[in-house]
Amino acid sequence: MQELRPRLTRDERKAQTRERLVKTAHAMFLQRGYHATSLEEIAAELDLTKGSVYANFASKTDLFLAVFDRRTAARRRGYGQAGSLPLGLEDWARGLARVMAGDDPDGRWAGLLGEVWAVTAGDAAFRAALLDRVGPLHAQIADALEQAALRAGVVFPYPAAEMAPIGGAVLRGLLLQRLLDPQRMPADVVEAAFAGFIRGMACPRPPHSPEREDR
Amino acid sequence: MQELRPRLTRDERKAQTRERLVKTAHAMFLQRGYHATSLEEIAAELDLTKGSVYANFASKTDLFLAVFDRRTAARRRGYGQAGSLPLGLEDWARGLARVMAGDDPDGRWAGLLGEVWAVTAGDAAFRAALLDRVGPLHAQIADALEQAALRAGVVFPYPAAEMAPIGGAVLRGLLLQRLLDPQRMPADVVEAAFAGFIRGMACPRPPHSPEREDR
DNA sequence: TGTACATCAGTGAACGCGCGTTCACTGATGTAC
DNA sequence: TGTACATCAGTGAACGCGCGTTCACTGATGTAC
């Protein structure tokens, strides 16, 4: 029985601890909620003490932001792929919804976001930090939506940059419903509803209008 | 200076206290969230002690259910009116969305629901109680939707009883977005998005299909 | 290569705090006669 | 109408608990020479 772990520098070890804390926190927040999961339980899961959390994060909200970042980084690839496929509007919308529904199979992430948002109301710095992180996601969806609209020859009543948060809100609502009533909101219903929303918002591009409005 | 309050029986007084507790809890939950509002603060707002809460409610979750009931009772009238107006599908959807958006101007109620749902995860009795209360609301929306669809001569891919929770989820997501980003989700956007969803889900009734499916 | 010192990730105990819930009690209200 | 007793809405203090955060400390790792 020798050392099982490879020799790591102190920095590498710290980074590894941080990464494991974020991963564990992600899983436990999803399972039990933000408030119901204590830092001590997260650390104990890794045979650490909660003090180690404070060697890596400034606070519990800071840890959550790291969880959000980790998740966002993983999702962005999927959204990028699903969003940029050269599909018709209907298939594009269904594909995006399928990816998002697959990433939140029981609505726990949507619920967690809602809880964190409610629990940290009044923490202006946190709100700002969260909005900063949501922005790029929306921008990516807006891009993909714009391309899909061009391909399909339709326009939307709002610019893509405004449609993205609206569509995100629709999807989030659908996913949140899974938390309440998992059986009645399977992935294909989420897809159908989101595709319906996109379909309903799309109008045929008027023949006289250019592909892009000159500003 | 005589007695300002009219003479009430003990039962009337208790009912009045209960009513005031529910009303105050409703307001404070909306302003500061469920978890962040303590029973002591609610009672103090009425110059009572938190013990009085326990003379009227079994627990904090029980108080929340009373808040939910109070709100639901008030809303049901509005939904009933908005839902039963003999309008075209588009105007009907916009009307319903307008009423719901007006009832939750900043998304706080949607956020509160999400928070409570997350915080009470694992409390099976509470989940069941909440679902029991949501059911009739959905049934009412389902009714109204069915009538509107008949008037408009369209059908939906899901029966009205399934469409109602889906539509509710879409609306809830839109309202929740107001909590994050109030400026960008004014009532008319909520209306337009919900109407778009309804429009997109509706299909012209096939000529050979009867008004109602025989079962 | 070896030694003396510096760094710092993680420890573990304490701090400070607020909460939901319980319970013996009180005094105004209600009831029985 | 008056009296003696019962009820119970609301009191106020205590209970039990868990949490996020802080901090002096440790010992393995890293660095300078």
XYZ file of C-alpha atoms in Angstrom, chain A:
215
model
C 0.000 0.000 0.000
C 1.769 3.060 -1.252
C 0.411 6.518 -1.762
C -2.592 6.082 -4.018
C -2.857 9.676 -5.109
C -0.321 11.041 -7.521
C 1.978 13.660 -6.096
C 0.417 17.057 -6.622
C 1.677 20.506 -5.966
C -0.098 22.438 -3.275
C -1.836 24.598 -5.862
C -3.045 21.575 -7.771
C -4.317 20.028 -4.573
C -6.175 23.152 -3.607
C -7.684 23.445 -7.058
C -8.750 19.817 -6.822
C -10.375 20.391 -3.433
C -12.175 23.417 -4.779
C -13.393 21.473 -7.760
C -14.646 18.628 -5.576
C -16.416 21.062 -3.276
C -18.190 22.676 -6.213
C -19.174 19.318 -7.646
C -20.483 18.038 -4.321
C -22.293 21.277 -3.578
C -23.929 21.113 -6.993
C -25.238 17.625 -6.352
C -26.410 18.354 -2.819
C -28.033 21.684 -3.676
C -29.997 19.904 -6.375
C -31.043 17.071 -4.118
C -31.962 19.004 -1.007
C -32.087 22.665 -1.898
C -29.804 25.569 -1.132
C -30.930 26.482 2.329
C -31.379 22.911 3.481
C -27.836 21.962 2.550
C -25.283 23.116 5.105
C -21.657 23.794 4.366
C -20.764 21.231 6.989
C -22.649 18.502 5.147
C -21.005 19.404 1.861
C -17.547 19.272 3.397
C -18.300 16.095 5.342
C -19.239 14.369 2.101
C -15.588 14.782 1.119
C -14.196 14.066 4.595
C -13.357 17.709 5.024
C -14.480 20.263 7.572
C -16.506 23.310 6.731
C -13.484 25.446 7.379
C -12.067 24.149 4.125
C -14.975 25.778 2.326
C -13.775 29.118 3.586
C -10.265 28.437 2.366
C -11.755 28.209 -1.131
C -14.815 30.458 -1.124
C -15.725 33.718 0.503
C -19.200 32.613 1.534
C -22.012 30.225 0.816
C -23.359 32.462 -1.931
C -19.891 32.557 -3.446
C -19.882 28.768 -3.497
C -23.238 28.843 -5.240
C -21.886 31.184 -7.890
C -19.086 28.683 -8.512
C -21.713 25.947 -8.867
C -23.591 28.120 -11.314
C -20.428 28.744 -13.317
C -19.545 25.080 -13.416
C -22.992 24.172 -14.627
C -23.157 27.007 -17.108
C -19.816 26.051 -18.621
C -21.024 22.502 -19.144
C -24.353 23.655 -20.595
C -23.030 26.241 -22.936
C -21.478 23.626 -25.164
C -24.784 21.781 -25.426
C -26.744 24.926 -26.120
C -24.238 26.016 -28.674
C -24.575 22.748 -30.520
C -28.343 22.537 -30.280
C -28.735 26.215 -31.114
C -26.564 26.281 -34.178
C -27.854 23.212 -35.986
C -29.183 24.195 -39.424
C -32.745 23.141 -38.725
C -36.164 24.530 -39.419
C -37.675 26.673 -36.702
C -39.802 23.871 -35.279
C -36.955 21.378 -35.021
C -34.597 24.003 -33.735
C -36.965 24.938 -30.921
C -37.597 21.311 -30.035
C -33.881 20.579 -30.041
C -33.083 23.447 -27.693
C -35.926 22.496 -25.381
C -34.812 18.871 -25.442
C -31.314 19.790 -24.371
C -32.547 22.016 -21.568
C -35.148 19.527 -20.415
C -32.534 16.801 -20.471
C -30.240 18.904 -18.314
C -32.906 19.403 -15.678
C -34.823 16.144 -15.736
C -36.895 16.826 -12.664
C -36.928 20.595 -12.539
C -34.623 20.722 -9.549
C -32.273 23.202 -11.129
C -35.110 25.554 -11.994
C -36.363 25.200 -8.435
C -32.915 25.807 -7.018
C -32.553 28.987 -9.052
C -35.896 30.194 -7.751
C -35.022 29.382 -4.180
C -31.626 31.032 -4.322
C -33.146 34.056 -5.924
C -35.725 34.320 -3.181
C -33.370 33.572 -0.317
C -30.796 36.111 -1.438
C -33.262 38.881 -2.123
C -31.707 42.058 -0.856
C -28.171 40.903 -1.548
C -27.591 43.354 -4.375
C -24.044 42.208 -5.075
C -25.242 38.651 -5.509
C -28.097 39.648 -7.798
C -25.696 41.586 -9.963
C -23.254 38.685 -10.070
C -26.016 36.327 -11.141
C -27.331 38.662 -13.833
C -23.788 39.046 -15.158
C -23.621 35.312 -15.604
C -27.028 35.009 -17.239
C -26.249 37.655 -19.832
C -23.845 35.644 -21.994
C -26.197 32.677 -21.946
C -29.002 34.820 -23.256
C -26.743 36.333 -25.856
C -25.899 32.881 -27.140
C -29.542 31.878 -27.350
C -30.337 35.188 -29.039
C -27.706 34.480 -31.678
C -29.021 31.020 -32.352
C -32.595 32.273 -32.488
C -31.667 34.960 -34.973
C -30.038 32.463 -37.270
C -32.938 30.061 -37.006
C -35.357 32.881 -37.806
C -33.345 33.873 -40.858
C -33.296 30.305 -42.125
C -37.019 29.966 -41.579
C -37.831 33.320 -43.097
C -39.715 34.625 -40.087
C -39.469 37.575 -37.773
C -40.378 37.981 -34.120
C -42.219 40.866 -32.507
C -39.209 41.566 -30.290
C -35.522 41.725 -31.190
C -33.621 38.516 -30.567
C -31.893 39.998 -27.523
C -35.292 40.424 -25.894
C -36.744 37.184 -27.162
C -33.987 35.142 -25.506
C -34.891 36.000 -21.896
C -38.566 35.578 -22.732
C -37.982 32.152 -24.200
C -35.743 31.279 -21.288
C -38.505 32.300 -18.913
C -41.028 30.112 -20.728
C -38.704 27.143 -20.568
C -37.876 27.760 -16.927
C -41.541 27.840 -16.071
C -42.104 24.559 -17.837
C -39.153 22.960 -16.072
C -40.252 24.322 -12.722
C -43.584 22.638 -13.239
C -41.751 19.322 -13.343
C -40.801 19.854 -9.742
C -44.440 20.094 -8.759
C -45.856 17.422 -10.943
C -43.126 15.307 -12.507
C -45.351 12.805 -14.246
C -47.348 15.328 -16.190
C -44.451 17.276 -17.600
C -42.285 14.798 -19.491
C -39.612 16.051 -21.840
C -41.775 15.804 -24.923
C -44.413 18.071 -23.413
C -41.738 20.624 -22.589
C -40.542 20.391 -26.168
C -44.007 20.697 -27.620
C -44.892 23.660 -25.439
C -41.701 25.538 -26.174
C -41.997 24.809 -29.883
C -45.572 26.053 -29.692
C -44.402 29.261 -28.090
C -41.780 29.837 -30.781
C -44.260 28.954 -33.512
C -46.844 31.299 -32.104
C -44.421 34.198 -31.826
C -43.033 33.828 -35.325
C -44.566 35.862 -38.130
C -43.747 35.401 -41.817
C -41.176 37.968 -42.823
C -42.943 40.715 -44.787
C -41.682 40.584 -48.372
C -40.619 44.221 -48.387
C -38.478 43.926 -45.258
C -34.773 43.288 -45.617
C -33.095 40.379 -43.860
C -31.836 42.741 -41.224
C -33.216 46.081 -40.313
C -30.770 48.867 -41.035
C -30.427 50.914 -37.930
